[in-house]
CSV table of C-alpha atoms in Angstrom, one decimal:
chain,number,residue,atom,x,y,z
T,1101,MET,CA,-22.2,-70.0,218.0
T,1102,PRO,CA,-19.5,-70.9,215.5
T,1103,ASN,CA,-19.9,-70.0,211.9
T,1104,GLN,CA,-20.9,-72.7,209.5
T,1105,PHE,CA,-20.8,-71.0,206.1
T,1106,ILE,CA,-18.4,-68.1,206.8
T,1107,MET,CA,-14.7,-68.4,207.6
T,1108,THR,CA,-13.0,-65.5,209.3
T,1109,GLN,CA,-9.5,-64.4,210.1
T,1110,GLN,CA,-7.9,-61.2,211.1
T,1111,GLU,CA,-4.4,-60.0,209.9
T,1112,GLY,CA,-3.7,-56.8,212.1
T,1113,PRO,CA,-6.1,-54.3,211.0
T,1114,VAL,CA,-7.7,-56.3,208.1
T,1115,ALA,CA,-10.5,-58.7,208.6
T,1116,ILE,CA,-11.0,-61.3,205.9
T,1117,LEU,CA,-14.4,-63.1,205.6
T,1118,ARG,CA,-14.5,-66.1,203.3
T,1119,LEU,CA,-17.7,-67.6,201.9
T,1120,ASN,CA,-17.6,-71.4,202.6
T,1121,ARG,CA,-20.1,-73.4,200.7
T,1122,PRO,CA,-17.7,-74.7,198.1
T,1123,ASP,CA,-20.0,-77.9,197.3
T,1124,VAL,CA,-22.5,-75.5,195.7
T,1125,LEU,CA,-20.1,-72.7,194.4
T,1126,ASN,CA,-20.9,-70.7,197.5
T,1127,ALA,CA,-24.5,-70.1,196.7
T,1128,LEU,CA,-26.0,-67.4,198.9
T,1129,ASN,CA,-28.6,-69.0,201.1
T,1130,ILE,CA,-30.1,-67.3,204.1
T,1131,PRO,CA,-28.0,-68.9,206.8
T,1132,LEU,CA,-24.8,-67.8,204.9
T,1133,MET,CA,-26.1,-64.2,204.5
T,1134,ASP,CA,-27.1,-64.0,208.1
T,1135,GLU,CA,-23.7,-65.1,209.2
T,1136,LEU,CA,-22.0,-62.8,206.7
T,1137,ILE,CA,-23.9,-59.9,207.9
T,1138,THR,CA,-23.4,-60.7,211.6
T,1139,ASN,CA,-19.8,-60.9,211.2
T,1140,VAL,CA,-19.3,-57.7,209.0
T,1141,GLU,CA,-21.3,-55.7,211.5
T,1142,ALA,CA,-19.2,-57.1,214.4
T,1143,TYR,CA,-16.0,-56.1,212.5
T,1144,ASP,CA,-17.5,-52.6,211.9
T,1145,GLN,CA,-17.7,-52.2,215.6
T,1146,ASP,CA,-14.3,-53.5,216.4
T,1147,PRO,CA,-11.7,-50.8,216.7
T,1148,GLY,CA,-8.9,-53.2,215.9
T,1149,VAL,CA,-10.3,-53.6,212.4
T,1150,ARG,CA,-9.8,-50.8,209.7
T,1151,CYS,CA,-10.7,-52.6,206.5
T,1152,MET,CA,-12.6,-55.9,205.5
T,1153,ILE,CA,-12.3,-58.3,202.6
T,1154,ILE,CA,-15.1,-60.5,201.3
T,1155,THR,CA,-13.8,-63.5,199.2
T,1156,GLY,CA,-14.8,-66.9,198.2
T,1157,ASN,CA,-12.3,-69.4,196.7
T,1158,GLU,CA,-10.6,-69.8,193.2
T,1159,ARG,CA,-13.4,-71.6,191.7
T,1160,ALA,CA,-16.1,-69.2,192.8
T,1161,PHE,CA,-16.7,-65.9,194.7
T,1162,ALA,CA,-20.3,-66.8,194.7
T,1163,ALA,CA,-22.4,-68.4,191.8
T,1164,GLY,CA,-25.6,-66.7,192.9
T,1165,ALA,CA,-28.5,-67.0,195.3
T,1166,ASP,CA,-29.6,-70.6,196.5
T,1167,ILE,CA,-32.2,-71.3,193.8
T,1168,LYS,CA,-33.8,-74.2,195.9
T,1169,GLU,CA,-34.8,-71.7,198.6
T,1170,MET,CA,-36.9,-69.8,196.1
T,1171,ALA,CA,-38.0,-72.2,193.5
T,1172,GLU,CA,-41.4,-72.9,195.1
T,1173,ALA,CA,-41.8,-69.7,197.0
T,1174,SER,CA,-45.0,-67.6,196.6
T,1175,VAL,CA,-45.3,-63.8,196.4
T,1176,VAL,CA,-46.4,-63.9,200.1
T,1177,ASP,CA,-43.4,-66.2,200.9
T,1178,MET,CA,-41.0,-63.9,199.5
T,1179,TYR,CA,-42.5,-60.8,201.1
T,1180,GLU,CA,-42.8,-62.3,204.6
T,1181,ARG,CA,-39.1,-63.6,204.4
T,1182,ASN,CA,-38.0,-60.2,203.4
T,1183,ASN,CA,-34.6,-61.6,202.6
T,1184,LEU,CA,-33.4,-58.8,200.4
T,1185,ALA,CA,-33.9,-56.2,203.2
T,1186,ARG,CA,-30.8,-58.0,205.0
T,1187,TRP,CA,-28.6,-56.7,202.3
T,1188,GLU,CA,-29.3,-53.1,203.4
T,1189,ARG,CA,-27.2,-53.9,206.6
T,1190,ILE,CA,-24.2,-54.3,204.4
T,1191,LYS,CA,-24.6,-51.1,202.8
T,1192,ARG,CA,-24.8,-49.5,206.1
T,1193,VAL,CA,-21.4,-50.7,207.2
T,1194,ARG,CA,-19.2,-47.8,207.7
T,1195,LYS,CA,-15.7,-49.3,207.2
T,1196,PRO,CA,-14.4,-50.0,203.7
T,1197,ILE,CA,-15.0,-53.4,202.2
T,1198,ILE,CA,-13.1,-54.9,199.5
T,1199,ALA,CA,-14.3,-57.9,197.2
T,1200,ALA,CA,-11.5,-60.3,196.4
T,1201,VAL,CA,-13.0,-62.2,193.3
T,1202,SER,CA,-12.1,-65.2,191.5
T,1203,GLY,CA,-14.1,-67.6,189.5
T,1204,PHE,CA,-17.9,-67.3,189.2
T,1205,CYS,CA,-19.4,-64.1,190.5
T,1206,LEU,CA,-23.0,-64.3,189.3
T,1207,GLY,CA,-26.4,-63.2,190.2
T,1208,GLY,CA,-26.4,-62.6,193.9
T,1209,GLY,CA,-22.7,-63.1,194.0
T,1210,CYS,CA,-22.2,-60.1,191.7
T,1211,GLU,CA,-24.6,-58.0,193.6
T,1212,LEU,CA,-22.7,-58.9,196.7
T,1213,ALA,CA,-19.5,-57.9,195.1
T,1214,MET,CA,-21.2,-54.5,194.0
T,1215,HIS,CA,-22.2,-53.8,197.7
T,1216,CYS,CA,-18.4,-53.7,198.5
T,1217,ASP,CA,-16.5,-50.6,198.0
T,1218,ILE,CA,-13.5,-51.9,195.8
T,1219,LEU,CA,-13.2,-54.9,193.7
T,1220,ILE,CA,-10.1,-57.0,193.1
T,1221,ALA,CA,-10.4,-59.7,190.5
T,1222,SER,CA,-8.4,-62.5,189.3
T,1223,GLU,CA,-8.0,-63.2,185.6
T,1224,THR,CA,-10.4,-66.1,185.8
T,1225,ALA,CA,-13.3,-64.1,187.3
T,1226,ARG,CA,-16.5,-64.3,185.5
T,1227,PHE,CA,-19.2,-61.7,186.3
T,1228,GLY,CA,-23.0,-61.7,185.3
T,1229,GLN,CA,-26.7,-61.2,186.2
T,1230,PRO,CA,-28.1,-64.4,184.8
T,1231,GLU,CA,-31.5,-64.1,186.5
T,1232,ILE,CA,-33.3,-63.6,183.4
T,1233,ASN,CA,-32.5,-67.1,182.3
T,1234,ILE,CA,-34.6,-68.4,185.1
T,1235,GLY,CA,-37.6,-66.3,184.7
T,1236,VAL,CA,-36.9,-63.5,187.1
T,1237,MET,CA,-34.5,-60.4,187.4
T,1238,PRO,CA,-31.9,-59.1,189.9
T,1239,GLY,CA,-33.5,-58.2,193.1
T,1240,ALA,CA,-30.6,-57.2,195.5
T,1241,GLY,CA,-29.6,-54.0,193.8
T,1242,GLY,CA,-28.2,-55.6,190.5
T,1243,THR,CA,-30.2,-53.4,188.1
T,1244,GLN,CA,-29.5,-50.3,190.0
T,1245,ARG,CA,-25.8,-50.6,190.9
T,1246,LEU,CA,-24.9,-52.0,187.5
T,1247,SER,CA,-26.5,-49.3,185.6
T,1248,LYS,CA,-24.9,-46.6,187.8
T,1249,THR,CA,-21.6,-48.1,187.3
T,1250,VAL,CA,-21.4,-49.2,183.7
T,1251,GLY,CA,-24.2,-47.1,182.1
T,1252,LYS,CA,-27.7,-47.7,180.7
T,1253,TYR,CA,-26.9,-49.6,177.6
T,1254,ARG,CA,-24.3,-52.0,178.8
T,1255,ALA,CA,-26.4,-52.7,182.0
T,1256,MET,CA,-29.5,-53.4,179.5
T,1257,GLU,CA,-27.5,-55.9,177.6
T,1258,LEU,CA,-25.9,-57.7,180.5
T,1259,ILE,CA,-29.2,-57.9,182.4
T,1260,LEU,CA,-31.5,-58.7,179.5
T,1261,THR,CA,-29.4,-61.3,177.8
T,1262,GLY,CA,-27.9,-62.7,181.3
T,1263,ARG,CA,-24.5,-63.3,179.6
T,1264,MET,CA,-21.4,-63.7,181.6
T,1265,PHE,CA,-18.5,-61.2,181.0
T,1266,THR,CA,-14.8,-61.6,181.9
T,1267,ALA,CA,-12.7,-59.8,184.4
T,1268,ALA,CA,-11.0,-57.9,181.7
T,1269,GLU,CA,-14.6,-56.6,180.3
T,1270,ALA,CA,-15.5,-55.7,183.9
T,1271,HIS,CA,-12.3,-53.7,184.3
T,1272,ALA,CA,-12.9,-51.9,181.1
T,1273,MET,CA,-16.5,-51.1,182.2
T,1274,GLY,CA,-15.3,-49.6,185.5
T,1275,LEU,CA,-16.8,-52.5,187.5
T,1276,VAL,CA,-13.5,-53.8,188.7
T,1277,ASN,CA,-10.5,-51.8,190.0
T,1278,ARG,CA,-7.8,-54.3,189.2
T,1279,VAL,CA,-7.2,-57.7,187.5
T,1280,VAL,CA,-4.4,-59.8,188.6
T,1281,PRO,CA,-3.2,-63.5,188.1
T,1282,VAL,CA,-5.3,-65.9,190.0
T,1283,GLU,CA,-2.5,-66.7,192.5
T,1284,ARG,CA,-2.3,-63.1,193.3
T,1285,TYR,CA,-5.9,-62.0,193.7
T,1286,LEU,CA,-6.4,-62.3,197.5
T,1287,ASP,CA,-2.8,-60.8,198.2
T,1288,GLU,CA,-3.6,-57.9,196.2
T,1289,ALA,CA,-6.8,-57.2,198.1
T,1290,ILE,CA,-4.9,-57.6,201.4
T,1291,ALA,CA,-2.2,-55.2,200.4
T,1292,MET,CA,-4.7,-52.6,199.4
T,1293,ALA,CA,-6.6,-53.1,202.7
T,1294,ARG,CA,-3.4,-52.6,204.6
T,1295,GLU,CA,-2.8,-49.5,202.7
T,1296,ILE,CA,-6.2,-48.2,203.5
T,1297,ALA,CA,-5.8,-49.1,207.2
T,1298,GLU,CA,-2.8,-46.9,207.4
T,1299,ARG,CA,-4.9,-43.8,206.8
T,1300,SER,CA,-7.0,-42.0,209.4
T,1301,PRO,CA,-9.8,-44.4,210.2
T,1302,ILE,CA,-12.3,-41.6,210.7
T,1303,ALA,CA,-11.3,-39.8,207.6
T,1304,VAL,CA,-11.8,-43.1,205.6
T,1305,ARG,CA,-15.2,-43.8,207.1
T,1306,VAL,CA,-16.3,-40.3,206.2
T,1307,ALA,CA,-14.8,-40.3,202.8
T,1308,LYS,CA,-16.6,-43.6,202.1
T,1309,GLU,CA,-19.8,-42.0,203.2
T,1310,ALA,CA,-19.3,-38.9,200.9
T,1311,VAL,CA,-18.6,-41.2,197.8
T,1312,LEU,CA,-21.7,-43.3,198.5
T,1313,ARG,CA,-23.9,-40.2,198.8
T,1314,ALA,CA,-22.9,-39.3,195.3
T,1315,PHE,CA,-24.9,-42.4,194.1
T,1316,GLU,CA,-27.9,-41.1,195.9
T,1317,THR,CA,-28.2,-37.3,195.4
T,1318,GLY,CA,-27.6,-34.7,192.6
T,1319,LEU,CA,-24.4,-32.9,192.3
T,1320,SER,CA,-25.3,-29.8,194.1
T,1321,ASP,CA,-26.6,-31.8,197.2
T,1322,GLY,CA,-23.6,-34.1,197.1
T,1323,LEU,CA,-21.1,-31.2,196.9
T,1324,ASP,CA,-22.9,-29.6,200.0
T,1325,TYR,CA,-22.7,-32.9,202.0
T,1326,GLU,CA,-19.0,-33.2,201.0
T,1327,ARG,CA,-18.1,-29.7,202.2
T,1328,LYS,CA,-19.9,-30.3,205.5
T,1329,LEU,CA,-17.9,-33.5,206.2
T,1330,PHE,CA,-14.6,-32.0,205.1
T,1331,TYR,CA,-15.1,-29.3,207.6
T,1332,MET,CA,-16.1,-31.6,210.2
T,1333,LEU,CA,-12.9,-33.5,210.1
T,1334,PHE,CA,-11.0,-30.4,211.3
T,1335,ALA,CA,-12.5,-31.4,214.7
T,1336,THR,CA,-10.6,-34.8,214.9
T,1337,GLU,CA,-7.3,-35.3,216.3
T,1338,ASP,CA,-6.4,-37.4,213.2
T,1339,GLN,CA,-6.6,-34.0,211.1
T,1340,LYS,CA,-4.1,-32.4,213.6
T,1341,GLU,CA,-1.8,-35.4,213.5
T,1342,GLY,CA,-1.9,-35.9,209.8
T,1343,MET,CA,-1.2,-32.3,208.8
T,1344,LYS,CA,1.5,-32.0,211.6
T,1345,ALA,CA,3.3,-35.2,210.3
T,1346,PHE,CA,3.2,-33.7,206.7
T,1347,VAL,CA,4.8,-30.6,207.9
T,1348,GLU,CA,7.4,-32.4,209.8
T,1349,LYS,CA,8.0,-34.9,207.1
T,1350,ARG,CA,7.2,-38.1,209.2
T,1351,LYS,CA,4.6,-40.9,209.0
T,1352,ALA,CA,1.4,-40.1,210.8
T,1353,GLU,CA,0.2,-42.2,213.7
T,1354,TYR,CA,-3.6,-42.1,213.6
T,1355,LYS,CA,-5.6,-43.1,216.4
T,1356,GLY,CA,-9.2,-42.8,214.9
T,1357,ARG,CA,-10.2,-39.8,217.1
């Protein structure tokens, strides 16, 4: 079945997934999230893809969840739908995902961006967790990921006031990797994705796994986990090729094995 709310394209080893509900600023409804997760998981299994980009348009990455789906819902409705559990499937994707953000990146949109591994923002990007303004709070990881990224006190301010903050502020807080002119934000993300795609695919996936583990364990356990993954990579052909190419002063040709 063709996608209705996600536009996809592939440029060599880079897959681009574009949220496509422009009439509602790419609000994240259930069908859109189902399509996004299905496509991300498919690319995760595709050996021809080494890095993914999730983006929207210049006006909005995603302005939040689709409030119309939730406005009249009961506790039982929300429990039975279990919509937020779908987001865990994005977390389990092994290949790196870059968020290319322009315009509004609010609520669920901000949480989706924080599910990604690297954030590239245009100068026009506006971030925020405004759920408090409609009588709720972030529910797809916003309180946890924002706190771990920007610290307790900034997270408290942003979540309890619901205010928007600029790309420059997000960069200063460590939430965004780079801020670029609006006409360059997607090109910048593609350039970074291509750079990552030139590295050993298996080393990239394992390194992502190790960094994510740092958010879930203490330092001692994280160091032990990192060490085991580091040793494991010496069983790969890519490790032999990478080190041989370095010694021979040539570009490595990685096969992902």
